[in-house]
CSV table of C-alpha atoms in Angstrom, one decimal:
chain,number,residue,atom,x,y,z
A,65,GLY,CA,79.5,131.0,64.0
A,66,ALA,CA,77.4,133.4,66.0
A,67,GLU,CA,79.9,133.5,69.0
A,68,GLN,CA,82.7,134.5,66.5
A,69,ARG,CA,80.9,137.6,65.5
A,70,GLU,CA,81.9,140.7,66.7
A,71,LYS,CA,80.0,142.0,69.8
A,72,GLN,CA,78.6,144.9,68.2
A,73,TYR,CA,77.3,143.3,65.2
A,74,ARG,CA,75.8,140.2,67.3
A,75,ALA,CA,71.9,140.3,67.4
A,76,HIS,CA,71.2,140.4,71.3
A,77,ARG,CA,67.8,139.8,73.1
A,78,GLY,CA,68.0,142.4,75.3
A,79,PHE,CA,68.0,145.0,72.6
A,80,GLY,CA,65.3,143.0,70.4
A,81,ASP,CA,62.9,145.8,70.7
A,82,ARG,CA,64.7,148.9,69.3
A,83,ARG,CA,62.3,150.9,70.5
A,84,GLY,CA,64.0,150.8,73.9
A,85,GLY,CA,65.6,154.4,74.5
A,86,VAL,CA,64.7,155.5,71.4
A,87,ILE,CA,62.4,158.7,71.7
A,88,SER,CA,63.0,160.3,68.1
A,89,ALA,CA,62.8,157.8,65.4
A,90,ARG,CA,60.3,155.5,64.0
A,91,THR,CA,61.3,151.6,64.2
A,92,TYR,CA,60.2,148.9,61.9
A,93,PHE,CA,60.5,144.9,62.9
A,94,TYR,CA,60.6,142.4,60.5
A,95,ALA,CA,57.5,140.2,60.6
A,96,ASP,CA,58.1,138.7,56.8
A,97,GLU,CA,58.7,139.6,53.3
A,98,ALA,CA,54.9,140.2,52.9
A,99,LYS,CA,55.2,143.2,55.6
A,100,CYS,CA,58.2,144.5,53.7
A,101,ASP,CA,56.2,144.7,50.3
A,102,GLN,CA,53.5,146.5,52.4
A,103,HIS,CA,55.9,149.3,53.8
A,104,MET,CA,57.4,149.7,50.3
A,105,GLU,CA,53.8,150.5,49.1
A,106,THR,CA,53.2,153.0,51.9
A,107,PHE,CA,56.7,154.6,50.7
A,108,LEU,CA,55.3,154.6,47.1
A,109,ARG,CA,52.4,156.5,48.2
A,110,CYS,CA,54.4,158.6,49.9
A,111,ILE,CA,56.9,159.4,47.0
A,112,ASP,CA,53.3,159.8,44.8
A,113,ALA,CA,52.1,162.7,47.6
A,114,SER,CA,55.5,164.2,47.8
A,115,GLY,CA,55.6,164.4,43.8
A,116,GLY,CA,52.0,165.8,43.4
A,117,SER,CA,52.6,168.4,46.1
A,118,SER,CA,56.0,169.8,45.4
A,119,GLU,CA,57.9,170.6,42.7
A,120,ASP,CA,61.2,169.7,44.6
A,121,GLY,CA,59.6,167.2,46.8
A,122,PHE,CA,61.6,164.9,49.5
A,123,SER,CA,60.4,161.4,51.1
A,124,ALA,CA,62.1,159.6,53.6
A,125,ILE,CA,62.6,155.8,53.7
A,126,LYS,CA,64.2,153.4,56.5
A,127,LEU,CA,66.1,150.4,55.0
A,128,THR,CA,65.0,148.2,58.3
A,129,ALA,CA,61.2,148.5,56.7
A,130,LEU,CA,62.3,146.9,53.5
A,131,GLY,CA,64.2,143.8,54.4
A,132,ARG,CA,65.5,141.6,57.5
A,133,PRO,CA,67.8,143.6,59.5
A,134,GLN,CA,69.9,140.3,60.2
A,135,PHE,CA,71.3,140.7,56.7
A,136,LEU,CA,72.3,144.2,57.6
A,137,LEU,CA,74.0,143.4,60.8
A,138,GLN,CA,76.1,140.7,59.0
A,139,PHE,CA,76.9,143.0,56.1
A,140,SER,CA,77.9,146.0,58.4
A,141,GLU,CA,80.2,143.5,60.1
A,142,VAL,CA,81.9,142.5,57.2
A,143,LEU,CA,82.5,146.4,56.0
A,144,VAL,CA,84.0,147.2,59.2
A,145,LYS,CA,86.1,144.1,59.5
A,146,TRP,CA,87.6,145.1,56.0
A,147,ARG,CA,87.9,148.7,56.8
A,148,ARG,CA,89.5,147.8,59.9
A,149,PHE,CA,92.3,145.6,58.2
A,150,PHE,CA,93.0,148.5,55.8
A,151,HIS,CA,93.7,150.7,58.9
A,152,GLN,CA,95.9,147.7,60.4
A,153,MET,CA,98.1,147.5,57.5
A,154,ALA,CA,98.3,151.3,57.3
A,155,ALA,CA,99.5,151.1,60.5
A,156,GLU,CA,102.1,148.7,59.9
A,157,GLN,CA,103.3,151.1,56.9
A,158,GLY,CA,103.5,153.6,59.4
A,159,GLN,CA,100.3,155.5,58.8
A,160,ALA,CA,99.0,154.9,62.2
A,161,GLY,CA,96.7,158.2,63.2
A,162,TRP,CA,96.5,159.6,59.7
A,163,ALA,CA,92.9,160.9,58.2
A,164,ALA,CA,91.3,158.4,56.4
A,165,LEU,CA,91.7,159.5,52.8
A,166,GLU,CA,95.7,160.2,53.6
A,167,MET,CA,96.2,156.4,54.0
A,168,LYS,CA,97.8,155.1,51.0
A,169,LEU,CA,99.1,151.6,51.0
A,170,GLU,CA,102.3,150.5,48.8
A,171,VAL,CA,100.9,147.7,46.7
A,172,GLU,CA,104.0,145.5,46.8
A,173,LYS,CA,104.2,145.5,50.6
A,174,LEU,CA,100.4,145.1,50.9
A,175,GLN,CA,100.6,141.9,48.7
A,176,GLU,CA,103.7,140.8,50.7
A,177,ALA,CA,101.7,141.3,54.0
A,178,LEU,CA,98.6,139.5,52.3
A,179,ALA,CA,101.0,136.7,51.8
A,180,ASN,CA,102.7,136.5,55.0
A,181,LEU,CA,99.4,136.5,56.7
A,182,GLY,CA,98.3,133.5,54.9
A,183,ILE,CA,95.6,135.2,53.3
A,184,ALA,CA,96.5,135.0,49.7
A,185,THR,CA,99.9,134.4,47.8
A,186,LYS,CA,101.3,137.4,45.9
A,187,ALA,CA,100.2,135.6,42.5
A,188,GLU,CA,96.6,135.1,44.1
A,189,SER,CA,96.3,138.9,45.0
A,190,GLN,CA,97.9,140.2,41.8
A,191,HIS,CA,94.8,140.3,39.8
A,192,TRP,CA,93.0,142.3,42.8
A,193,PHE,CA,94.8,145.5,41.8
A,194,THR,CA,94.7,145.3,37.9
A,195,GLY,CA,91.8,147.3,37.6
A,196,GLU,CA,91.7,150.4,35.5
A,197,ASN,CA,92.5,153.0,38.3
A,198,LEU,CA,92.9,150.5,41.1
A,199,GLY,CA,96.8,150.3,42.2
A,200,VAL,CA,98.1,151.9,38.9
A,201,SER,CA,100.0,154.5,41.0
A,202,GLY,CA,101.6,151.7,43.0
A,203,THR,CA,99.5,152.3,46.1
A,204,VAL,CA,96.1,151.5,47.2
A,205,ASP,CA,93.9,154.0,49.5
A,206,LEU,CA,90.6,153.1,51.4
A,207,LEU,CA,88.5,153.8,48.4
A,208,ASP,CA,90.4,151.1,46.2
A,209,TRP,CA,90.5,148.8,49.2
A,210,ASN,CA,86.5,149.0,49.5
A,211,SER,CA,85.6,148.7,45.8
A,212,LEU,CA,87.3,144.9,46.0
A,213,ILE,CA,84.3,144.2,48.3
A,214,ASP,CA,80.8,144.7,45.5
A,215,SER,CA,77.5,145.0,47.0
A,216,ARG,CA,76.8,141.3,46.5
A,217,THR,CA,80.4,140.7,48.6
A,218,LYS,CA,81.4,137.9,46.1
A,219,LEU,CA,84.9,138.4,47.0
A,220,SER,CA,84.2,138.5,50.7
A,221,LYS,CA,83.1,134.8,50.6
A,222,LEU,CA,87.0,133.6,49.6
A,223,LEU,CA,88.7,136.2,52.2
A,224,LEU,CA,90.1,135.4,55.2
A,225,VAL,CA,91.0,138.5,57.8
A,226,PRO,CA,93.2,138.5,61.1
A,227,ASN,CA,90.8,138.7,64.2
A,228,MET,CA,92.9,141.0,66.2
A,229,GLN,CA,91.7,139.8,69.9
A,230,THR,CA,92.7,136.3,68.9
A,231,GLY,CA,95.2,136.6,66.4
A,232,GLN,CA,93.6,134.0,64.3
A,233,LEU,CA,92.3,134.1,60.7
A,234,GLU,CA,88.7,134.2,60.5
A,235,PRO,CA,86.0,134.0,57.2
A,236,LEU,CA,85.2,137.7,56.5
A,237,LEU,CA,81.6,136.6,56.0
A,238,SER,CA,80.4,133.3,56.7
A,239,ARG,CA,78.0,132.0,53.8
A,240,PHE,CA,74.3,133.2,53.4
A,241,THR,CA,71.9,130.5,53.5
A,242,GLU,CA,69.8,130.4,50.2
A,243,GLU,CA,67.0,132.0,51.8
A,244,GLU,CA,69.0,134.8,53.5
A,245,ASP,CA,70.6,135.4,49.9
A,246,LEU,CA,66.8,135.9,48.5
A,247,GLN,CA,66.1,138.0,51.3
A,248,MET,CA,69.0,140.4,50.6
A,249,LYS,CA,67.9,140.4,46.8
A,250,ARG,CA,64.6,141.5,47.4
A,251,MET,CA,65.6,144.3,49.6
A,252,LEU,CA,68.0,145.6,46.9
A,253,GLN,CA,65.1,145.2,44.8
A,254,ARG,CA,62.5,147.0,46.8
A,255,MET,CA,65.3,149.8,46.9
A,256,ASP,CA,65.4,149.7,43.5
A,257,ILE,CA,61.6,150.1,42.8
A,258,LEU,CA,61.7,153.1,45.1
A,259,ALA,CA,64.4,154.9,43.7
A,260,LYS,CA,62.8,154.4,39.9
A,261,ARG,CA,59.8,155.9,41.2
A,262,ALA,CA,61.3,158.9,42.9
A,263,THR,CA,63.3,159.5,39.6
A,264,LYS,CA,60.1,159.5,37.7
A,265,LYS,CA,58.3,161.7,40.1
A,266,GLY,CA,61.2,164.4,40.3
A,267,VAL,CA,61.3,163.5,44.0
A,268,ARG,CA,64.4,163.1,46.2
A,269,LEU,CA,64.9,160.1,48.4
A,270,MET,CA,66.3,160.5,51.6
A,271,VAL,CA,67.8,157.1,53.1
A,272,ASP,CA,67.3,157.8,57.2
A,273,ALA,CA,70.2,156.8,59.2
A,274,GLU,CA,69.8,153.9,61.8
A,275,GLN,CA,71.4,152.4,64.9
A,276,SER,CA,75.3,152.5,64.5
A,277,TYR,CA,75.4,148.3,64.0
A,278,PHE,CA,73.1,148.5,60.7
A,279,GLN,CA,74.5,151.9,59.7
A,280,PRO,CA,77.6,150.6,57.6
A,281,ALA,CA,75.6,148.5,55.5
A,282,ILE,CA,72.6,151.0,55.2
A,283,SER,CA,75.4,153.6,54.0
A,284,ARG,CA,77.0,151.2,51.6
A,285,LEU,CA,73.8,150.1,49.9
A,286,THR,CA,72.8,153.9,49.3
A,287,LEU,CA,76.3,154.8,47.8
A,288,GLU,CA,75.2,151.8,45.6
A,289,MET,CA,72.2,153.6,44.6
A,290,GLN,CA,73.8,157.0,44.4
A,291,ARG,CA,76.1,155.6,41.8
A,292,ARG,CA,73.2,154.4,39.5
A,293,PHE,CA,70.6,157.2,40.0
A,294,ASN,CA,72.8,160.4,40.9
A,295,ARG,CA,74.3,160.8,37.1
A,296,ASP,CA,72.5,163.6,36.3
A,297,ARG,CA,71.4,165.4,39.9
A,298,ALA,CA,71.1,164.3,43.3
A,299,ILE,CA,68.0,162.2,43.6
A,300,ILE,CA,69.4,159.7,46.3
A,301,PHE,CA,70.3,161.4,49.7
A,302,ASN,CA,72.3,159.6,52.2
A,303,THR,CA,72.0,160.5,56.0
A,304,TYR,CA,75.1,161.2,58.1
A,305,GLN,CA,75.0,161.0,62.2
A,306,CYS,CA,77.0,163.5,63.6
A,307,TYR,CA,77.2,162.4,66.8
A,308,LEU,CA,78.9,159.6,65.8
A,309,LYS,CA,83.0,159.8,66.3
A,310,GLU,CA,83.5,158.6,62.8
A,311,ALA,CA,81.0,160.7,60.8
A,312,TYR,CA,83.7,163.2,59.5
A,313,ASP,CA,85.5,160.2,58.1
A,314,ASN,CA,82.7,158.8,56.3
A,315,VAL,CA,81.6,162.0,55.2
A,316,THR,CA,84.7,162.9,53.5
A,317,VAL,CA,85.4,159.1,52.0
A,318,ASP,CA,82.0,159.2,50.2
A,319,VAL,CA,82.5,162.8,49.0
A,320,GLU,CA,85.9,161.8,47.4
A,321,LEU,CA,84.2,158.6,45.9
A,322,SER,CA,81.4,160.8,44.1
A,323,ARG,CA,84.2,163.0,42.8
A,324,ARG,CA,86.5,160.4,41.4
A,325,GLU,CA,83.2,158.6,39.8
A,326,GLY,CA,81.6,161.9,38.9
A,327,TRP,CA,77.7,161.7,40.4
A,328,HIS,CA,76.3,164.2,42.4
A,329,PHE,CA,76.6,163.8,46.0
A,330,GLY,CA,73.3,164.4,48.3
A,331,THR,CA,73.3,164.1,52.0
A,332,LYS,CA,71.2,164.8,55.2
A,333,LEU,CA,73.2,166.1,58.3
A,334,VAL,CA,71.6,165.2,61.6
A,335,ARG,CA,72.8,165.2,64.9
A,336,GLY,CA,71.5,161.6,65.7
A,337,ALA,CA,68.3,159.9,67.1
A,338,TYR,CA,69.5,156.9,68.9
A,339,MET,CA,72.0,158.2,71.6
A,340,GLU,CA,70.8,156.8,74.8
A,341,GLN,CA,70.0,153.2,73.3
A,342,GLU,CA,73.5,153.3,71.7
A,343,ARG,CA,75.3,154.0,74.8
A,344,GLU,CA,73.3,151.6,76.8
A,345,ARG,CA,73.9,148.8,74.4
A,346,ALA,CA,77.7,149.4,74.2
A,347,ALA,CA,78.1,149.4,77.7
A,348,GLN,CA,76.0,146.3,78.6
A,349,ILE,CA,77.5,144.0,75.5
A,350,GLY,CA,81.1,145.4,76.0
A,351,TYR,CA,82.2,147.6,73.0
A,352,GLU,CA,83.5,151.0,72.5
A,353,ASP,CA,80.8,153.6,72.9
A,354,PRO,CA,80.4,154.9,69.1
A,355,ILE,CA,79.0,158.5,70.1
A,356,ASN,CA,80.8,161.6,70.8
A,357,PRO,CA,81.3,162.5,74.6
A,358,THR,CA,79.6,165.6,74.7
A,359,TYR,CA,76.9,167.7,72.9
A,360,GLU,CA,79.6,170.1,72.3
A,361,LYS,CA,82.1,167.6,70.4
A,362,THR,CA,78.5,166.7,68.4
A,363,ASN,CA,78.4,170.3,67.4
A,364,GLU,CA,81.6,170.5,66.5
A,365,MET,CA,81.2,167.4,64.3
A,366,TYR,CA,78.1,168.6,62.5
A,367,HIS,CA,79.9,172.1,61.4
A,368,ARG,CA,82.9,170.4,60.4
A,369,CYS,CA,81.1,168.1,58.1
A,370,LEU,CA,78.6,170.7,57.1
A,371,ASP,CA,81.9,173.0,56.2
A,372,TYR,CA,83.5,170.1,54.0
A,373,ILE,CA,80.1,169.9,52.0
A,374,LEU,CA,79.9,173.6,51.6
A,375,GLU,CA,83.6,173.8,50.4
A,376,GLU,CA,82.9,171.0,48.0
A,377,ILE,CA,79.6,172.7,46.5
A,378,LYS,CA,81.9,175.8,46.1
A,379,HIS,CA,84.4,173.7,44.1
A,380,SER,CA,82.2,171.4,42.1
A,381,ARG,CA,78.4,172.7,42.6
A,382,LYS,CA,77.8,168.7,42.2
A,383,ALA,CA,77.1,168.1,46.1
A,384,ASN,CA,73.9,168.8,47.7
A,385,VAL,CA,72.9,169.1,51.5
A,386,MET,CA,70.0,169.1,53.7
A,387,VAL,CA,70.7,170.7,56.7
A,388,ALA,CA,68.3,169.0,59.0
A,389,SER,CA,68.5,171.1,62.2
A,390,HIS,CA,66.4,173.0,64.6
A,391,ASN,CA,69.7,174.7,65.9
A,392,GLU,CA,69.7,178.4,65.4
A,393,ASN,CA,73.6,178.6,65.8
A,394,THR,CA,73.8,175.9,63.2
A,395,VAL,CA,71.5,177.8,60.7
A,396,LYS,CA,73.5,181.1,61.3
A,397,PHE,CA,76.6,179.2,60.7
A,398,THR,CA,75.3,177.7,57.4
A,399,LEU,CA,74.0,181.1,56.1
A,400,ARG,CA,77.3,182.8,56.8
A,401,ARG,CA,79.4,179.9,55.2
A,402,MET,CA,77.1,180.0,52.2
A,403,MET,CA,77.7,183.8,51.7
A,404,GLU,CA,81.7,183.7,52.4
A,405,LEU,CA,81.8,180.8,49.7
A,406,GLY,CA,79.4,182.6,47.3
A,407,ILE,CA,76.7,180.0,47.2
A,408,HIS,CA,73.3,181.7,46.6
A,409,PRO,CA,70.2,180.1,47.8
A,410,SER,CA,68.7,179.9,44.1
A,411,GLU,CA,71.4,177.4,42.9
A,412,LYS,CA,69.4,174.8,45.1
A,413,LYS,CA,72.3,173.2,46.3
A,414,VAL,CA,71.6,173.8,50.3
A,415,TYR,CA,68.2,173.0,51.7
A,416,PHE,CA,67.2,173.6,55.5
A,417,GLY,CA,64.8,171.2,57.1
A,418,GLN,CA,62.7,171.5,60.3
A,419,LEU,CA,59.9,169.4,61.5
A,420,LEU,CA,56.2,170.5,61.3
A,421,GLY,CA,55.1,172.7,64.0
A,422,MET,CA,58.4,173.3,65.5
A,423,CYS,CA,61.0,176.0,65.2
A,424,ASP,CA,58.6,178.0,63.0
A,425,GLN,CA,60.4,181.2,64.0
A,426,ILE,CA,63.6,179.6,61.6
A,427,THR,CA,61.6,177.9,59.0
A,428,PHE,CA,59.6,180.8,57.9
A,429,PRO,CA,62.1,183.6,57.4
A,430,LEU,CA,64.3,181.3,55.7
A,431,GLY,CA,61.8,180.6,53.3
A,432,GLN,CA,60.9,184.3,53.1
A,433,ALA,CA,64.4,185.2,52.3
A,434,GLY,CA,64.3,182.5,49.3
A,435,PHE,CA,66.2,179.4,50.6
A,436,PRO,CA,64.9,175.9,50.0
A,437,VAL,CA,63.3,175.1,53.1
A,438,TYR,CA,61.1,171.7,54.0
A,439,LYS,CA,58.7,170.9,56.8
A,440,TYR,CA,59.2,167.1,57.8
A,441,VAL,CA,55.6,166.0,57.8
A,442,PRO,CA,54.9,162.3,60.1
A,443,TYR,CA,52.1,160.5,58.6
A,444,GLY,CA,50.2,157.5,59.6
A,445,PRO,CA,47.2,156.7,62.0
A,446,VAL,CA,47.0,159.3,64.8
A,447,ASN,CA,47.5,156.8,67.7
A,448,GLU,CA,51.2,156.3,66.1
A,449,VAL,CA,51.9,160.0,65.1
A,450,LEU,CA,50.9,161.8,68.6
A,451,PRO,CA,53.1,159.8,70.8
A,452,TYR,CA,55.8,160.4,67.9
A,453,LEU,CA,55.7,164.1,68.1
A,454,SER,CA,55.3,164.2,72.0
A,455,ARG,CA,58.5,162.2,72.1
A,456,ARG,CA,60.3,164.8,69.6
A,457,ALA,CA,59.0,167.5,72.0
A,458,GLN,CA,60.5,165.6,74.8
A,459,GLU,CA,63.7,165.1,72.8
A,460,ASN,CA,64.5,168.6,72.5
A,461,ARG,CA,65.6,170.1,75.6
A,462,GLY,CA,65.1,173.5,74.9
A,463,PHE,CA,61.7,173.1,73.4
A,464,VAL,CA,59.6,174.9,76.0
A,465,GLN,CA,62.4,177.8,75.9
A,466,ARG,CA,61.9,177.9,72.0
A,467,ALA,CA,58.1,177.5,72.5
A,468,ASN,CA,58.4,180.7,74.9
A,469,ARG,CA,60.6,182.5,72.3
A,470,GLU,CA,58.0,181.9,69.6
A,471,ARG,CA,55.3,183.1,71.7
A,472,ASP,CA,57.2,186.4,72.6
A,473,LEU,CA,58.1,186.9,69.1
A,474,LEU,CA,54.6,186.6,67.8
A,475,TRP,CA,53.4,188.9,70.9
A,476,ARG,CA,55.9,191.4,69.6
A,477,GLU,CA,55.0,191.1,66.1
A,478,LEU,CA,51.1,191.8,67.1
A,479,LYS,CA,51.9,194.8,68.9
A,480,ARG,CA,53.9,196.2,65.7
A,481,ARG,CA,51.4,195.7,64.0
A,482,LEU,CA,48.7,197.0,66.2
A,483,LEU,CA,50.8,200.3,66.5
A,484,ALA,CA,51.4,200.4,63.1
A,485,GLY,CA,47.7,200.0,62.2
A,486,SER,CA,48.5,197.0,59.8
A,487,LEU,CA,47.0,194.0,62.0
A,488,PHE,CA,46.2,191.9,59.0
A,489,SER,CA,48.6,193.1,56.4
A,490,PRO,CA,52.1,191.0,56.4
A,491,SER,CA,53.6,193.8,54.5
A,492,HIS,CA,56.7,193.7,56.6
């Protein structure tokens, strides 16, 4: 059934090496289950190191290191088809172009549509909408709709959805083989082991974002972890890439889910690390480019998502955000909004993060002013870490200008101390 798969979610030989065009992120390849166990052990040691060196440490993990990426491709396709089907139903009820959370399907009309499409009779679909909250209001929104597919995709094995290209009904998910089912379970088990160790060590776990064709599954699995481990505080942090056109919808839907279910929302906001590869893959394979058209649009998206989360912190104090950015304007924007919204740095709801060795002129003043600020430390064999760091320098186009700025600031401070006769005193 590979040819029936949507283009974006098919494995493609030309992009089998996911390092192509990726200059600022670690890429893992699936060898076998034993290799995934090795990666998990490395992550466990990293969690232990973070817990031993800091009271409020963070540790980052990648889900493609913990299992077979093919599963993430298949599960992502399921989630995207399911969501798209919801939007199609909403459009038929006159809600095309509405914001994701504003769309509400009338249960009666939805059941009629499902029956007309031959997906389920009214009697068959009746029990879908009889949950404690689901459909009680007479409407179903995107969160209710998403809840019909659980993390093990039980319901999806029974469902057919229309393919909008062919007009034919297709299975939402072809059945996993027994081995694929085991691989999925092992990935979930490894995530569980890491989350439990992080909770025990008092370390927050940031699940890194990856390519857009893996991301729906990664985000969904991370949400499942947040539901379980973020009851009392934010232990699990999801990552949102703001260069994606759908970033704001994703953030708002997940924040609303945390509100309804009462757990602590944790997120890291980044601009994104896979732009060149994403664009080339979309152009070559023939699907819509998932990336914002310009850097300015990505900046707008970043600030829009960040502002939404800061507002949520103001209202509930149950949201937490890591502003992972080397952009001075973004840091200034965050500080200004925190002040306007009455969010004090001592509450430790807003964190800042920069790479080790980069943008110290941002990191250190923030730390001295009492803001929780972190350095992201790459680790590993020298021959692997140095190329990574050099690529990060290439990626940041303003890096040389920033290095010059840092040099000018250091020179100015040195002259000030010489003139003040306080060369070795950091008193000012």
